[in-house]
mmCIF file of C-alpha atoms in Angstrom:
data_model
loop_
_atom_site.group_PDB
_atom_site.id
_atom_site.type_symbol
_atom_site.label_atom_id
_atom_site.label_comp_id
_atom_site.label_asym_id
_atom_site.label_seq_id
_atom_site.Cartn_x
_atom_site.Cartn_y
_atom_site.Cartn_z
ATOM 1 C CA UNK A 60 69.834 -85.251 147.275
ATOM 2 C CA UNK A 61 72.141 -88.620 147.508
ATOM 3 C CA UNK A 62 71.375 -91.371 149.519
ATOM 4 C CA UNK A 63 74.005 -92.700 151.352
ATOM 5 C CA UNK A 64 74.073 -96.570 152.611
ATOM 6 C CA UNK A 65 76.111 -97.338 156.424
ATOM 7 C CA UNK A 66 79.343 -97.430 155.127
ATOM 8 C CA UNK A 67 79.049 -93.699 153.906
ATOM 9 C CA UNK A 68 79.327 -94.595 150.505
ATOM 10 C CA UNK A 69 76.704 -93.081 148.206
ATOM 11 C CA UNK A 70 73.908 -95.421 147.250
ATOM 12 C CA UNK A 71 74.063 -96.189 143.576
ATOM 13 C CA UNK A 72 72.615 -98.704 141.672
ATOM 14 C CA UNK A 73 76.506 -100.228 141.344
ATOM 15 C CA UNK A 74 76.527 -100.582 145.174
ATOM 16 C CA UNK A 75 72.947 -102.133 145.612
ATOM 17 C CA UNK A 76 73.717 -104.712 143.061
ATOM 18 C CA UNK A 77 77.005 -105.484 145.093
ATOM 19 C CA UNK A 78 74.713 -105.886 147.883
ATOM 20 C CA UNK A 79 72.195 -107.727 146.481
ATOM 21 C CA UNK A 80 75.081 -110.019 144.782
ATOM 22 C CA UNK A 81 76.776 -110.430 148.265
ATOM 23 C CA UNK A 82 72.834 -111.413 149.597
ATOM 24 C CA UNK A 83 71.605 -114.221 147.267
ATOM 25 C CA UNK A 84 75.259 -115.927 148.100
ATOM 26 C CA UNK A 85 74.067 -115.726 151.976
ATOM 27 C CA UNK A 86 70.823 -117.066 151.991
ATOM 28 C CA UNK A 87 70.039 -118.449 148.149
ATOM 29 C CA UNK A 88 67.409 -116.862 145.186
ATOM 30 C CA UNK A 89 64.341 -118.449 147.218
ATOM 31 C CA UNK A 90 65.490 -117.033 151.010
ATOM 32 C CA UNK A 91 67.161 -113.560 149.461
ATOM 33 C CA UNK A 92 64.520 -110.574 150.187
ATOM 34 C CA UNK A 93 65.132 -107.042 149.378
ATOM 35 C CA UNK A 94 64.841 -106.078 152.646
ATOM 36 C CA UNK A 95 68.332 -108.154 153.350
ATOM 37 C CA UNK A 96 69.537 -106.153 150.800
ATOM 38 C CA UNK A 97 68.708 -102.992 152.097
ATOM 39 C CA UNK A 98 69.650 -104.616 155.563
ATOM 40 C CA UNK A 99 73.130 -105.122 154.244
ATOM 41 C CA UNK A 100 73.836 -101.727 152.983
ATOM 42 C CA UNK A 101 72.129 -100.001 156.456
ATOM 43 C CA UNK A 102 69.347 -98.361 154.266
ATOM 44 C CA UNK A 103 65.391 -98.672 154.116
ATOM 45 C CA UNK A 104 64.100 -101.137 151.479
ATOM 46 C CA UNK A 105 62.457 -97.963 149.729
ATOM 47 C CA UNK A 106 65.904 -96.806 149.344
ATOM 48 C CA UNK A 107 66.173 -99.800 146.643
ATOM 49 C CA UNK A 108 63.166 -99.635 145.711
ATOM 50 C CA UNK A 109 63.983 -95.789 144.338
ATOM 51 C CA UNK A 110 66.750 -97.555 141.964
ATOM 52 C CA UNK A 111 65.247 -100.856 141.259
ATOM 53 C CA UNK A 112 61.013 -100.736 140.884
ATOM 54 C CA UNK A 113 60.552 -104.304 142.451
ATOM 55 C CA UNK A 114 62.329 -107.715 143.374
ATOM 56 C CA UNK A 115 61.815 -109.024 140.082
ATOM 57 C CA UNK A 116 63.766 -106.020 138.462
ATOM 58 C CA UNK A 117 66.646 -106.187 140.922
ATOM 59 C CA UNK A 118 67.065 -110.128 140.301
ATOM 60 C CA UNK A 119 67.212 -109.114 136.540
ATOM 61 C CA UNK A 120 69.798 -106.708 136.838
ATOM 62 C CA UNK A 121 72.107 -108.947 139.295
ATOM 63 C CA UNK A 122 71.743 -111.960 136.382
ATOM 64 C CA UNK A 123 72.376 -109.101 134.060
ATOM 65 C CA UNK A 124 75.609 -107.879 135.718
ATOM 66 C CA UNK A 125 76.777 -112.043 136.129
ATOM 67 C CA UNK A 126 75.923 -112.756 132.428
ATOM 68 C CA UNK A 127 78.324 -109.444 131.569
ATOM 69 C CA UNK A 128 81.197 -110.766 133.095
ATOM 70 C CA UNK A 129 81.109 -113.822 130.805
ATOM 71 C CA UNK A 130 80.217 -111.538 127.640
ATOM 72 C CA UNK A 131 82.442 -109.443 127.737
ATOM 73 C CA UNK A 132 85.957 -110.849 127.566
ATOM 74 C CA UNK A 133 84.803 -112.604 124.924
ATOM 75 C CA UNK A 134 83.685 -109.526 123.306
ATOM 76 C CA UNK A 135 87.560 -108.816 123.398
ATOM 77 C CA UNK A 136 88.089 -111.799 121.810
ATOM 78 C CA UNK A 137 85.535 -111.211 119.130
ATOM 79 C CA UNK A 138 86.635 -107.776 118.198
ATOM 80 C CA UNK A 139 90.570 -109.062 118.113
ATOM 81 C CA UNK A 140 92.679 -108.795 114.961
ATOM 82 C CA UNK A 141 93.336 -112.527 115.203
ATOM 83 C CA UNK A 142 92.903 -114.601 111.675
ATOM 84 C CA UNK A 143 89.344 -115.883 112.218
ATOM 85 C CA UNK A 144 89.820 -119.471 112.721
ATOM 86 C CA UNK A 145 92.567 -119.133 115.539
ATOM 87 C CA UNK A 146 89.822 -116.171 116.510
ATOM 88 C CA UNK A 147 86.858 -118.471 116.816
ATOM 89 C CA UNK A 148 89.119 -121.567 118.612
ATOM 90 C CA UNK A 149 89.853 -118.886 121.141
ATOM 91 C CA UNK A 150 86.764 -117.167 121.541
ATOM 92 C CA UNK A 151 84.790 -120.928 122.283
ATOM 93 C CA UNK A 152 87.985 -122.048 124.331
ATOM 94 C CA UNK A 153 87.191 -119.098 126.611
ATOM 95 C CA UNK A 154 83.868 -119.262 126.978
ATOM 96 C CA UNK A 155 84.365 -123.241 127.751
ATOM 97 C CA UNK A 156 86.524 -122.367 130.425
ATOM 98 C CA UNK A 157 85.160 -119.511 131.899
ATOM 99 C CA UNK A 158 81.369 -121.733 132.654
ATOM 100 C CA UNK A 159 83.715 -125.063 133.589
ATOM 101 C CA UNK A 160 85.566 -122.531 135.997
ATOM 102 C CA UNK A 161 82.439 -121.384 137.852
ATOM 103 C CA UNK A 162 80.567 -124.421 138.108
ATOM 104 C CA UNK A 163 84.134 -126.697 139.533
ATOM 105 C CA UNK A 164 85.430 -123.740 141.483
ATOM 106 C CA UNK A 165 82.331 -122.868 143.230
ATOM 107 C CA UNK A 166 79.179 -125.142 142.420
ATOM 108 C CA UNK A 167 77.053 -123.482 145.203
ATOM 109 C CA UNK A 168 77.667 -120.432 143.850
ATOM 110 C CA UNK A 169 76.973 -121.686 140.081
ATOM 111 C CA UNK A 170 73.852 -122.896 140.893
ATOM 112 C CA UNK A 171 72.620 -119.761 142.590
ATOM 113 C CA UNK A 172 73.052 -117.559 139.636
ATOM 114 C CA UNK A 173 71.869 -119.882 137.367
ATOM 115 C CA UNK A 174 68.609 -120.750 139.529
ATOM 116 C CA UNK A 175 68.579 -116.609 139.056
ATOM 117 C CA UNK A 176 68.879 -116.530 135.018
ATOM 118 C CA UNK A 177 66.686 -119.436 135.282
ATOM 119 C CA UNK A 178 63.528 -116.413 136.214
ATOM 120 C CA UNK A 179 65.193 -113.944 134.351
ATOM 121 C CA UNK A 180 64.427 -115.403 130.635
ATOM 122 C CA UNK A 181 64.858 -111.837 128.950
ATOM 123 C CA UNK A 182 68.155 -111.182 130.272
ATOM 124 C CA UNK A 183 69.116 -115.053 129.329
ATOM 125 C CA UNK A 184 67.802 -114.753 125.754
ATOM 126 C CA UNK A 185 69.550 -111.349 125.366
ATOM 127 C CA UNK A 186 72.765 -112.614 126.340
ATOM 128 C CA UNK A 187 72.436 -115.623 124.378
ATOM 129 C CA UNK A 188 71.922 -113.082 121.189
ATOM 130 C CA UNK A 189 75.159 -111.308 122.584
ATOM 131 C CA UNK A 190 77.170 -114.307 122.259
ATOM 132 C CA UNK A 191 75.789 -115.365 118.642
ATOM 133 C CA UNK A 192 76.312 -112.004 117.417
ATOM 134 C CA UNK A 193 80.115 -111.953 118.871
ATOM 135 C CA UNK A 194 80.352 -115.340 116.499
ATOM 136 C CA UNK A 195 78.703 -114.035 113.522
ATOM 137 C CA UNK A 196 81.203 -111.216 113.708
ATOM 138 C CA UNK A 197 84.062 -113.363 113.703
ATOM 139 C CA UNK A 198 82.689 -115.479 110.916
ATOM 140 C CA UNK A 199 81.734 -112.633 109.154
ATOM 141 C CA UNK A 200 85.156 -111.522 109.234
ATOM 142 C CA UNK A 201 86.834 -115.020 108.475
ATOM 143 C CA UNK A 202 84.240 -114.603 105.202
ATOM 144 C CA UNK A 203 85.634 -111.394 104.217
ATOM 145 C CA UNK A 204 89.533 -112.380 104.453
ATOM 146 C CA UNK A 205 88.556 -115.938 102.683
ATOM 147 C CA UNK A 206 89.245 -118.009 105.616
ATOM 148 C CA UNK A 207 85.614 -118.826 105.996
ATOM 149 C CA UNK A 208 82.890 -119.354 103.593
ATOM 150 C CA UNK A 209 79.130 -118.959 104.024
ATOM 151 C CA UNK A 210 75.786 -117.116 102.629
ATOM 152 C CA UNK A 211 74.736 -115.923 105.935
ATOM 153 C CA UNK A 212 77.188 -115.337 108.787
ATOM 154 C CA UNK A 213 74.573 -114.662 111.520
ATOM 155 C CA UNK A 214 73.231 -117.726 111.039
ATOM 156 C CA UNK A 215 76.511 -119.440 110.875
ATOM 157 C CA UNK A 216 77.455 -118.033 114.458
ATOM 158 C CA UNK A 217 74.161 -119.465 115.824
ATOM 159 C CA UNK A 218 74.875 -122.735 114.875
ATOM 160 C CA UNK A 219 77.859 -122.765 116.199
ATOM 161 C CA UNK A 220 76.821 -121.691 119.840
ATOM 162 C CA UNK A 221 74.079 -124.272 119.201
ATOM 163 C CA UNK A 222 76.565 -126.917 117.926
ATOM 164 C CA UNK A 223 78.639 -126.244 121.141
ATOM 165 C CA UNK A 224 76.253 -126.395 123.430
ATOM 166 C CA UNK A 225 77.112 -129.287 125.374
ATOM 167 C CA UNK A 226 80.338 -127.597 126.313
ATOM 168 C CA UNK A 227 79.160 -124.441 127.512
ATOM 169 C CA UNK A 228 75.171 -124.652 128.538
ATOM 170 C CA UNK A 229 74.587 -124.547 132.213
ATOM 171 C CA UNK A 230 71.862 -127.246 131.501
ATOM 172 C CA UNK A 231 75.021 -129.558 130.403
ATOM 173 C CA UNK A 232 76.978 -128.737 133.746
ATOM 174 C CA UNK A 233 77.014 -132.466 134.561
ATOM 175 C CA UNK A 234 79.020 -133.584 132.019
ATOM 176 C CA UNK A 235 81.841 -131.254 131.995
ATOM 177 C CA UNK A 236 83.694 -133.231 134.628
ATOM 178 C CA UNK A 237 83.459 -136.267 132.551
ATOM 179 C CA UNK A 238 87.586 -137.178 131.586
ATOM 180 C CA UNK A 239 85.824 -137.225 127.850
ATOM 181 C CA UNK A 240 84.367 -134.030 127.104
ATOM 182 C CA UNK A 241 87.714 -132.030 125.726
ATOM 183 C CA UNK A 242 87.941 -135.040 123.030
ATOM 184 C CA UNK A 243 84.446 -134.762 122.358
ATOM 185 C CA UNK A 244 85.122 -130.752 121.896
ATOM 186 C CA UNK A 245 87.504 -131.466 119.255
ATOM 187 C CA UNK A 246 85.482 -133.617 117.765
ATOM 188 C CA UNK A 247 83.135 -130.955 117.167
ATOM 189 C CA UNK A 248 85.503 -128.781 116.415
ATOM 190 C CA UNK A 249 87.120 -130.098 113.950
ATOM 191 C CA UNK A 250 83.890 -130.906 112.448
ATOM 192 C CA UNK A 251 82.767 -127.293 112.771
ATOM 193 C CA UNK A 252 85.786 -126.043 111.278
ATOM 194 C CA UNK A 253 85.342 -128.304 108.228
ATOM 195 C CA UNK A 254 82.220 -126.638 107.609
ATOM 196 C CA UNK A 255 83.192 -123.361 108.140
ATOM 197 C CA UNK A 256 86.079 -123.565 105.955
ATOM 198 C CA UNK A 257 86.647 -121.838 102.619
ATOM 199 C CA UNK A 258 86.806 -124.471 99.362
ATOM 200 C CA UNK A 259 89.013 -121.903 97.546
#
């Protein structure tokens, strides 16, 4: 038998993450309970409880759902037919501007989700693998066609997330206003490139 929250809707996990989502931007990661959240969709907190086994679960699976929404377009991106140097410009570019766009359009916001991936160090680390493994694809590829040359394309892809840190690592967020920090992308682009680059 379905549950069904106050609106009528049916209660799915989709719909108490929405809730939860809509919750921790009310009252914050330390206030947020799951009782607002089961408050807010006009059900009993065991009614969560039967999709999400405890607090600490749902908070995963809201940083989860954020963390998705920046890995996947760039999973797009990754995949594309693009030669692999344009490929990788665009792929980095994106993710760039897709952190810079949540922490200047909405800082509050920002740093309530990433005070959330802050506890949730699984999630974090998997979606950190995510994104290396979209670059190692791309490098890989760029290796294949002879646009790129390496011995290890994983590898390659991590250093370049690690090389680019700066740019897109919440922990960096106060420097991305700084009227310097698209020269000092280049810079490390360029350099990055360089390396990257096939000698043939």
């Amino acid at each position: 038998m379905s549950e069904t929250a106050a609106t009528g809707t049916v209660l799915t996990p989709e719909r108490v993450l929405e809730a939860a989502e809509d919750v921790l931007r009310r009252y914050g990661p330390a206030k947020a309970t799951v009782v607002d959240v089961a408050r807010a969709l006009g059900v009993s907190h065991g009614s969560v409880y039967r999709h999400f086994a405890s607090k600490a679960d749902l908070r995963d699976a809201v940083a989860e759902r954020w963390l998705k929404r920046v890995s996947q377009p760039l999973a797009e991106v990754a995949d594309g037919d693009m030669p692999a140097p344009e490929r990788l410009r665009a792929w980095l570019e994106l993710l760039v501007a897709t952190k810079r766009g949540k922490v200047l359009d909405d800082p509050e916001l920002f740093a309530t989700y990433h005070q959330l991936a802050a506890g949730a160090r699984d999630v974090v680390a998997a979606h950190v693998g995510e994104l290396a493994r979209q670059l190692g694809r791309i490098v890989a590829d760029g290796a294949d066609r002879g646009e790129f040359e390496t011995d290890d394309p994983a590898a390659a892809g991590r250093a370049v997330l690690d090389a680019t840190a700066r740019f897109h690592n919440p922990a960096n967020a106060a420097e991305w206003s700084d009227p310097g920090i698209d020269e000092a992308f280049e810079g490390v682009w360029i350099l990055l490139l360089d390396g990257l680059r096939s000698r043939a």
